[in-house]
Coordinates of C-alpha atoms and ligand atoms in Angstrom, one line a residue:
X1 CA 18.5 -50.6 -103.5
X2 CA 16.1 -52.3 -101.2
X3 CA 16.9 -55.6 -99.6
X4 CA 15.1 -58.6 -100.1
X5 CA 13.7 -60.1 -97.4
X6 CA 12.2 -63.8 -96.5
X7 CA 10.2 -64.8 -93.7
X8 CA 10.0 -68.2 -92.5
X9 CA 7.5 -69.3 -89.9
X10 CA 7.2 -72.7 -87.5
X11 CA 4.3 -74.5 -87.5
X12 CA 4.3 -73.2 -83.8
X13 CA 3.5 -69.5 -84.7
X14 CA 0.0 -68.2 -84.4
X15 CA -1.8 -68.2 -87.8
X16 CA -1.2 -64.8 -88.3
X17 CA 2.3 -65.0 -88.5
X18 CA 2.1 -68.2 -90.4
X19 CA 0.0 -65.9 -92.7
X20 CA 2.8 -63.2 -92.7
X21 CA 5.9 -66.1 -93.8
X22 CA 7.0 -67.1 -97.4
X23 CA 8.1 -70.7 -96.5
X24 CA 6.4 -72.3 -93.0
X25 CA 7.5 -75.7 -92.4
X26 CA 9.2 -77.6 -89.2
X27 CA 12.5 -77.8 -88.0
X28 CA 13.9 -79.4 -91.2
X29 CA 12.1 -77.8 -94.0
X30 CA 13.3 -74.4 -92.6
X31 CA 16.9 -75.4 -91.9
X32 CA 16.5 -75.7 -96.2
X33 CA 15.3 -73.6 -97.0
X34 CA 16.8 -71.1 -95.0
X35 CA 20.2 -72.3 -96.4
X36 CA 19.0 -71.9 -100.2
X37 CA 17.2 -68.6 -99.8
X38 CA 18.7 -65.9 -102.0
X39 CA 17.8 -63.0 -99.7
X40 CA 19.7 -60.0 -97.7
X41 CA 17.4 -60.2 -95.0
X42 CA 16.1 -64.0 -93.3
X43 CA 13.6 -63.3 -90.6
X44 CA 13.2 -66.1 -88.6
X45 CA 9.8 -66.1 -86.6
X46 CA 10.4 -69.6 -84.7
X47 CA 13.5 -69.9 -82.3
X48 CA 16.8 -68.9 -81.6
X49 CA 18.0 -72.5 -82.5
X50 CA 16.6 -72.2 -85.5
X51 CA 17.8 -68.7 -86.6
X52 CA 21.4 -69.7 -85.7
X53 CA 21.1 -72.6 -88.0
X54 CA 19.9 -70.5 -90.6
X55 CA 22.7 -68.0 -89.9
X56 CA 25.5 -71.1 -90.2
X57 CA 24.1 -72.2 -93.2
X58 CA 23.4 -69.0 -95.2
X59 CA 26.4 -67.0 -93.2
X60 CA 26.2 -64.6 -95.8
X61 CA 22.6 -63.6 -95.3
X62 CA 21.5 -61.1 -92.0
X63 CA 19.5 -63.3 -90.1
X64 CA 16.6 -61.6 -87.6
X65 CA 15.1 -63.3 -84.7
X66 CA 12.0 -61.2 -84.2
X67 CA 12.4 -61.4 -79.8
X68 CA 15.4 -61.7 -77.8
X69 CA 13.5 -64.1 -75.2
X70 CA 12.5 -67.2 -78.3
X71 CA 14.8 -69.7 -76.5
X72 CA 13.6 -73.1 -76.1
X73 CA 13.7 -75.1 -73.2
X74 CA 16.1 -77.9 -74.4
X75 CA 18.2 -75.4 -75.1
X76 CA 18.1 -73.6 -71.4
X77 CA 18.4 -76.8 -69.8
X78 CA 21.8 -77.9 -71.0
X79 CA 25.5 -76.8 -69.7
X80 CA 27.7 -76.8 -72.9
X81 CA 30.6 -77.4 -70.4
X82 CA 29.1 -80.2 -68.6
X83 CA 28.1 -81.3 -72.0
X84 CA 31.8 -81.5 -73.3
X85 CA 32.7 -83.4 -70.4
X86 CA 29.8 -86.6 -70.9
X87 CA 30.8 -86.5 -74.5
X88 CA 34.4 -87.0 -73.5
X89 CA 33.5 -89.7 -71.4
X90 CA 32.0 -91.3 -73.8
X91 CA 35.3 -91.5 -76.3
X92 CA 34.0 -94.5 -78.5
X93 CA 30.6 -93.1 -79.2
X94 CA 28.9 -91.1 -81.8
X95 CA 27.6 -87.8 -80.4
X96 CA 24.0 -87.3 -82.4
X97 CA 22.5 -84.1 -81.2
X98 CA 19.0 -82.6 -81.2
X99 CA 18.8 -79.5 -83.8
X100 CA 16.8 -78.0 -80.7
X101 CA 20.8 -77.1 -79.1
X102 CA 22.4 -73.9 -79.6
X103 CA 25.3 -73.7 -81.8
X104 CA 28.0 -74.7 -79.2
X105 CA 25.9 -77.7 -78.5
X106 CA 25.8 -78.4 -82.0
X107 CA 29.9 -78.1 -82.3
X108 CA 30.4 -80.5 -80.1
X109 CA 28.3 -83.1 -81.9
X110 CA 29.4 -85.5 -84.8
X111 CA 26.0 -85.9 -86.2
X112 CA 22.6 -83.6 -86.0
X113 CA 19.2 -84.7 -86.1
X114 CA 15.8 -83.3 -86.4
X115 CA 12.3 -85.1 -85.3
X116 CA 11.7 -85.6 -89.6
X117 CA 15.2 -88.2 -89.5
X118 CA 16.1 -89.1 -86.5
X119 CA 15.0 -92.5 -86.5
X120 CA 16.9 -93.4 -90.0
X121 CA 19.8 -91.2 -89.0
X122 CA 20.3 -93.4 -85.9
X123 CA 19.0 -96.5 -87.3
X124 CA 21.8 -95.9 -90.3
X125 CA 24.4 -95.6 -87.4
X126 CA 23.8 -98.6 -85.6
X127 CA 23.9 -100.6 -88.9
X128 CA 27.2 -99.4 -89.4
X129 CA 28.0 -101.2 -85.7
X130 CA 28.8 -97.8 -84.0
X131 CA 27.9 -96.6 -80.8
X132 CA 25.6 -93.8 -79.9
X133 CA 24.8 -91.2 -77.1
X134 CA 22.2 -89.0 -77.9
X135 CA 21.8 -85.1 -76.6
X136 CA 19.4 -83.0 -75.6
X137 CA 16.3 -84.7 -75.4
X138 CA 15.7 -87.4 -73.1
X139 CA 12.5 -88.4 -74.2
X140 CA 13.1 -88.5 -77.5
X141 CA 16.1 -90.7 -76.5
X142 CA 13.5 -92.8 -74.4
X143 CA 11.5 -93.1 -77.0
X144 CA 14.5 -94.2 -79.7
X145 CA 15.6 -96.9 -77.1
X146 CA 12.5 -97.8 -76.6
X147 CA 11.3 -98.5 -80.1
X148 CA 14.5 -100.0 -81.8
X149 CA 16.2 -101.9 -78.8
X150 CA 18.9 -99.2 -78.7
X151 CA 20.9 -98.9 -75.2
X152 CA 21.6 -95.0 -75.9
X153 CA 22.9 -92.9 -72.7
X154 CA 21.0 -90.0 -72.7
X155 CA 21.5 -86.1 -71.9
X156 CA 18.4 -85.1 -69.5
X157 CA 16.6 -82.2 -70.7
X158 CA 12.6 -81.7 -72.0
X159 CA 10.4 -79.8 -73.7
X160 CA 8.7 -77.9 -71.2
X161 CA 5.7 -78.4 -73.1
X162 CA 5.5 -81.6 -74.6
X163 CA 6.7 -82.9 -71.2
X164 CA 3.3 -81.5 -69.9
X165 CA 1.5 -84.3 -71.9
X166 CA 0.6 -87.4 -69.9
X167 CA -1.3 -90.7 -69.2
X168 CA -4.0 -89.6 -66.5
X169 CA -5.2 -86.6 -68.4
X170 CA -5.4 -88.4 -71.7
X171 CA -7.5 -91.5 -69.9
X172 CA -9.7 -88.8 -69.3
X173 CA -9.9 -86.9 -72.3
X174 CA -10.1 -90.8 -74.0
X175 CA -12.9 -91.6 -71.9
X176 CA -14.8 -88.2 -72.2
X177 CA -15.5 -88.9 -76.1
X178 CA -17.6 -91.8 -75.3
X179 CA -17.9 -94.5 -77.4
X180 CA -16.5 -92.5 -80.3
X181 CA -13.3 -93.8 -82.1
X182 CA -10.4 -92.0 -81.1
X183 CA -6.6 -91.7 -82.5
X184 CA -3.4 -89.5 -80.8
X185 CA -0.6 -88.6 -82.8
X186 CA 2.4 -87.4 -81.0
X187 CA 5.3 -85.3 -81.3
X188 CA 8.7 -87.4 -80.0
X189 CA 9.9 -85.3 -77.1
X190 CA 6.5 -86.4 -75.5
X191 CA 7.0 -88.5 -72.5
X192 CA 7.2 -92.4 -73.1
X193 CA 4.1 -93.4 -71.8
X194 CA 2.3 -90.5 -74.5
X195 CA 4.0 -91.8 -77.1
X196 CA 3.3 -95.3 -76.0
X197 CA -0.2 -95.0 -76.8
X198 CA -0.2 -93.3 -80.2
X199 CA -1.2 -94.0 -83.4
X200 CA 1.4 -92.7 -85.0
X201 CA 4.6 -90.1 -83.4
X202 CA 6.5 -88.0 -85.9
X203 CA 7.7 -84.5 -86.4
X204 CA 5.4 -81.4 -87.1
X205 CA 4.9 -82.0 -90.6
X206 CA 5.2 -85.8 -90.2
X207 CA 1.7 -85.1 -88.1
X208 CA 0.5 -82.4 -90.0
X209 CA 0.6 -85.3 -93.5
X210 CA -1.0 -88.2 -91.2
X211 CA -3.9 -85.7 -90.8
X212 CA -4.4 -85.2 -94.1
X213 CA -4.1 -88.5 -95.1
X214 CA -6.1 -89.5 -92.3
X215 CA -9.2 -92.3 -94.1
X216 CA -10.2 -93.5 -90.2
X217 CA -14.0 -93.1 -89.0
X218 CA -15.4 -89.9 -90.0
X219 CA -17.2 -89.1 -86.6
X220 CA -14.0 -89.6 -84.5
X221 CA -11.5 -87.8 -82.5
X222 CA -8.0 -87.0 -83.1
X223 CA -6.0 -86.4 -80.3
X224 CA -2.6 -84.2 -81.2
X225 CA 0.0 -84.3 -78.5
X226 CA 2.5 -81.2 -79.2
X227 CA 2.3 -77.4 -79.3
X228 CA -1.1 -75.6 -80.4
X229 CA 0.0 -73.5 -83.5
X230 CA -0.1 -76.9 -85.7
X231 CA -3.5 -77.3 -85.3
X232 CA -4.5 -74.4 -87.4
X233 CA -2.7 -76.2 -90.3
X234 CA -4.6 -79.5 -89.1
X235 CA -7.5 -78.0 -89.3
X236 CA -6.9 -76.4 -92.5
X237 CA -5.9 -79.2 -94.1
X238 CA -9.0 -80.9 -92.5
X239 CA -11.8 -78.5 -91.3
X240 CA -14.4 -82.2 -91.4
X241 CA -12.2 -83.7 -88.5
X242 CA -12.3 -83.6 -85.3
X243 CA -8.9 -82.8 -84.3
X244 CA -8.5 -81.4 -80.5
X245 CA -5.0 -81.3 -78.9
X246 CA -4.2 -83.4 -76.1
X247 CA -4.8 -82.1 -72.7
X248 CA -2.5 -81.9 -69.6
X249 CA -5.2 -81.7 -67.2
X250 CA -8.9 -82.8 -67.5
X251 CA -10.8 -80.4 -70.1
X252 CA -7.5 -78.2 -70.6
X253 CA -6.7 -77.7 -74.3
X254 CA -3.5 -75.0 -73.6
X255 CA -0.6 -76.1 -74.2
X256 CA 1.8 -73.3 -75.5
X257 CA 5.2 -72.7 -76.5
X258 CA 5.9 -69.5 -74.9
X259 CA 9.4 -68.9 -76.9
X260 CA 7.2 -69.4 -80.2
X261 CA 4.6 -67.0 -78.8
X262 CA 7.0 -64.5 -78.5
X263 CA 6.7 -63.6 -82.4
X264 CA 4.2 -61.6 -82.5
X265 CA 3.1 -59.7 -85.4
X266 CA 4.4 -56.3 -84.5
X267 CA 7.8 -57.8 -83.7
X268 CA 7.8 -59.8 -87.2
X269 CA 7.1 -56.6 -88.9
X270 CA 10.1 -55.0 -87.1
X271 CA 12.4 -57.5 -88.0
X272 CA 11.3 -57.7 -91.3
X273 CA 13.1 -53.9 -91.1
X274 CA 16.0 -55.1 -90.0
X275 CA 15.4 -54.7 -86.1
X276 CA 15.3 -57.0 -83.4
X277 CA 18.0 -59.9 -83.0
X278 CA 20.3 -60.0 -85.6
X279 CA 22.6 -63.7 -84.9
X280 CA 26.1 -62.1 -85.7
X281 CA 27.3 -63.3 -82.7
X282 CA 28.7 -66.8 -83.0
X283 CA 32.1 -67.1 -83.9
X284 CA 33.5 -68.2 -86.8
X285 CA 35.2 -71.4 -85.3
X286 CA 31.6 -72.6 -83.4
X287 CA 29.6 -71.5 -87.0
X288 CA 32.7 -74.1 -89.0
X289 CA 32.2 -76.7 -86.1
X290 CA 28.5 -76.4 -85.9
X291 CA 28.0 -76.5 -89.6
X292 CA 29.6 -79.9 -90.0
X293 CA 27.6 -81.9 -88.6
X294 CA 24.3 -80.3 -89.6
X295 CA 26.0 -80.8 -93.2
X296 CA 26.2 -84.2 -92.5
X297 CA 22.5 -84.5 -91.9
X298 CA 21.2 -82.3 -94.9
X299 CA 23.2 -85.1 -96.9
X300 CA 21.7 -88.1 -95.6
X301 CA 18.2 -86.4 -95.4
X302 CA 18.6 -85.3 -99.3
X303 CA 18.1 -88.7 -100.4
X304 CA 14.7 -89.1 -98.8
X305 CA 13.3 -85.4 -98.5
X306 CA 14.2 -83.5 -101.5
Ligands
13P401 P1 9.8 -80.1 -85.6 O1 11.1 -80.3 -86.2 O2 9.1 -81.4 -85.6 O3 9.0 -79.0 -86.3 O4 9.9 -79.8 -84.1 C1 10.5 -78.6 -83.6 C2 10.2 -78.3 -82.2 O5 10.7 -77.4 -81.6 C3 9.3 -79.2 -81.5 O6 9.0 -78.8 -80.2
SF4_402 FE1 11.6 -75.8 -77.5 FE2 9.5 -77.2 -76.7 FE3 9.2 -74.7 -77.6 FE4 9.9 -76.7 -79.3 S1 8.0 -76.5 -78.1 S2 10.8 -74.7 -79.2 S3 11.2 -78.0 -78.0 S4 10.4 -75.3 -75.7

């Protein structure tokens, strides 16, 4: 008999393979419905992050990850050992991670988090008069401290690309609409001063629902500050507006994932076959360790998202 296959997409992906995917959604929506899909076959055409969280949720499924080089930078950028030593140092804390960590990451954390909860997750753990360190992102963990008086230590990784955003080129790109209105929206691994400024900073599809609930001046400017593949559902959802994405230099509208790119239609096909990176590699004792946690967050989240 044939197997069944899904394909889910991030918001990241180029609108072809958004056009190609069952379910497209951000880092949350897919972690569900990844976990819930009835399938043989789960293609995942985002990163490897999220295709291992798909395969510790639905271990039962064969999960694909269309390119062997869809890593993501937060990812790259953090030591697991040197990890397990901060959290050790920091005995009487709660270790929230970043979904963006790879499984082993994720094992070592009591409590993970995507850019959709975050905020409650760790507002929730601070009214319970606990103590947090938060992992990978440091300037989501900025931004958290920032916002809610929180004295968080922070891991130090980015984004390479929403790190790119910044002050002196969005001056520009301010001043260079004239007198028009203008509004930015942010994704939270931004830089501080970015997200400083916005009108609004939330997750993909936290973004993606400002926009199309968006009732400001019709002749304005929306500036998006994250990754260019969500602006084809922006403009979608709102083809009147005037949405550009934030630049990172004057006039520069370019600012790519290049993991995300990586899923390019001829590889999604092939993985849709079967071939390509199949996540059968994590051990049974990181996929129980990892699985906790995210557990933990899927509950919490259920009560607001589903
Ligand atoms: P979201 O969960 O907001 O979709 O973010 C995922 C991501 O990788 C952002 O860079
Ligand atoms: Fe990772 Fe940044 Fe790419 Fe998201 S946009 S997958 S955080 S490198």
């Amino acid at each position: 008999m044939a197997k069944s296959v899904v394909t889910l997409a991030h918001y990241y992906t180029t609108p072809e393979i958004q056009q190609m995917a069952d379910k497209v959604g951000d880092s949350l929506e897919l972690s569900l419905f990844a976990r819930d899909a009835q399938a043989d076959i789960i293609v995942f055409a985002g990163v490897r992050f999220m295709a291992e969280t798909a395969k510790i949720l639905n271990p039962n499924a064969t999960v694909v990850l269309p390119d062997r080089g869809s890593t993501c930078s937060l990812v790259e950028q953090t030591d697991v050992a040197a990890l397990k030593a901060w959290r050790e140092a920091h005995p009487d804390h709660v270790h929230v991670s970043y979904i963006n960590s790879s499984a082993q990451h994720k094992a070592l954390s009591d409590w993970i988090v995507t850019s959709r909860n975050v905020d409650d997750i760790i507002a929730h753990l601070y009214a319970e008069g606990k103590k947090v360190i938060f992992s990978p992102d440091r300037n989501m963990g900025a931004y958290l401290n920032f916002q809610y008086g929180y004295d968080m230590p922070l891991w130090s990784a980015v984004c390479e690309v929403h790190d790119k955003f910044n002050q002196a080129a969005l001056d520009e790109a301010f001043a260079s609409v004239g007198g028009l209105p203008h509004a930015l929206i942010a994704h939270p691994e931004s830089p501080l001063p970015v997200l400083q400024q916005a009108d609004y900073v939330g997750s993909t599809s936290g973004m993606l629902n400002w926009v199309k609930q968006y009732q400001g001046a019709a002749n304005g400017v929306i500036f998006v500050a994250t990754e260019d593949g969500i602006l084809y559902n922006m403009k979608l959802a709102r083809p009147e507006l005037d949405i550009r994405q934030a630049p990172i230099y004057a006039g520069c509208q370019c600012n790519q994932c290049p993991y995300m790119k990586l899923n390019t239609i001829e590889a999604v096909k092939r993985a849709q076959q079967g071939e390509g990176i199949v996540i059968d590699y994590l051990s049974e004792a990181d996929m129980d360790a990892a699985r906790l946690p995210i557990e933990r967050m899927l509950e919490f989240s259920s009560q607001y998202y589903r």
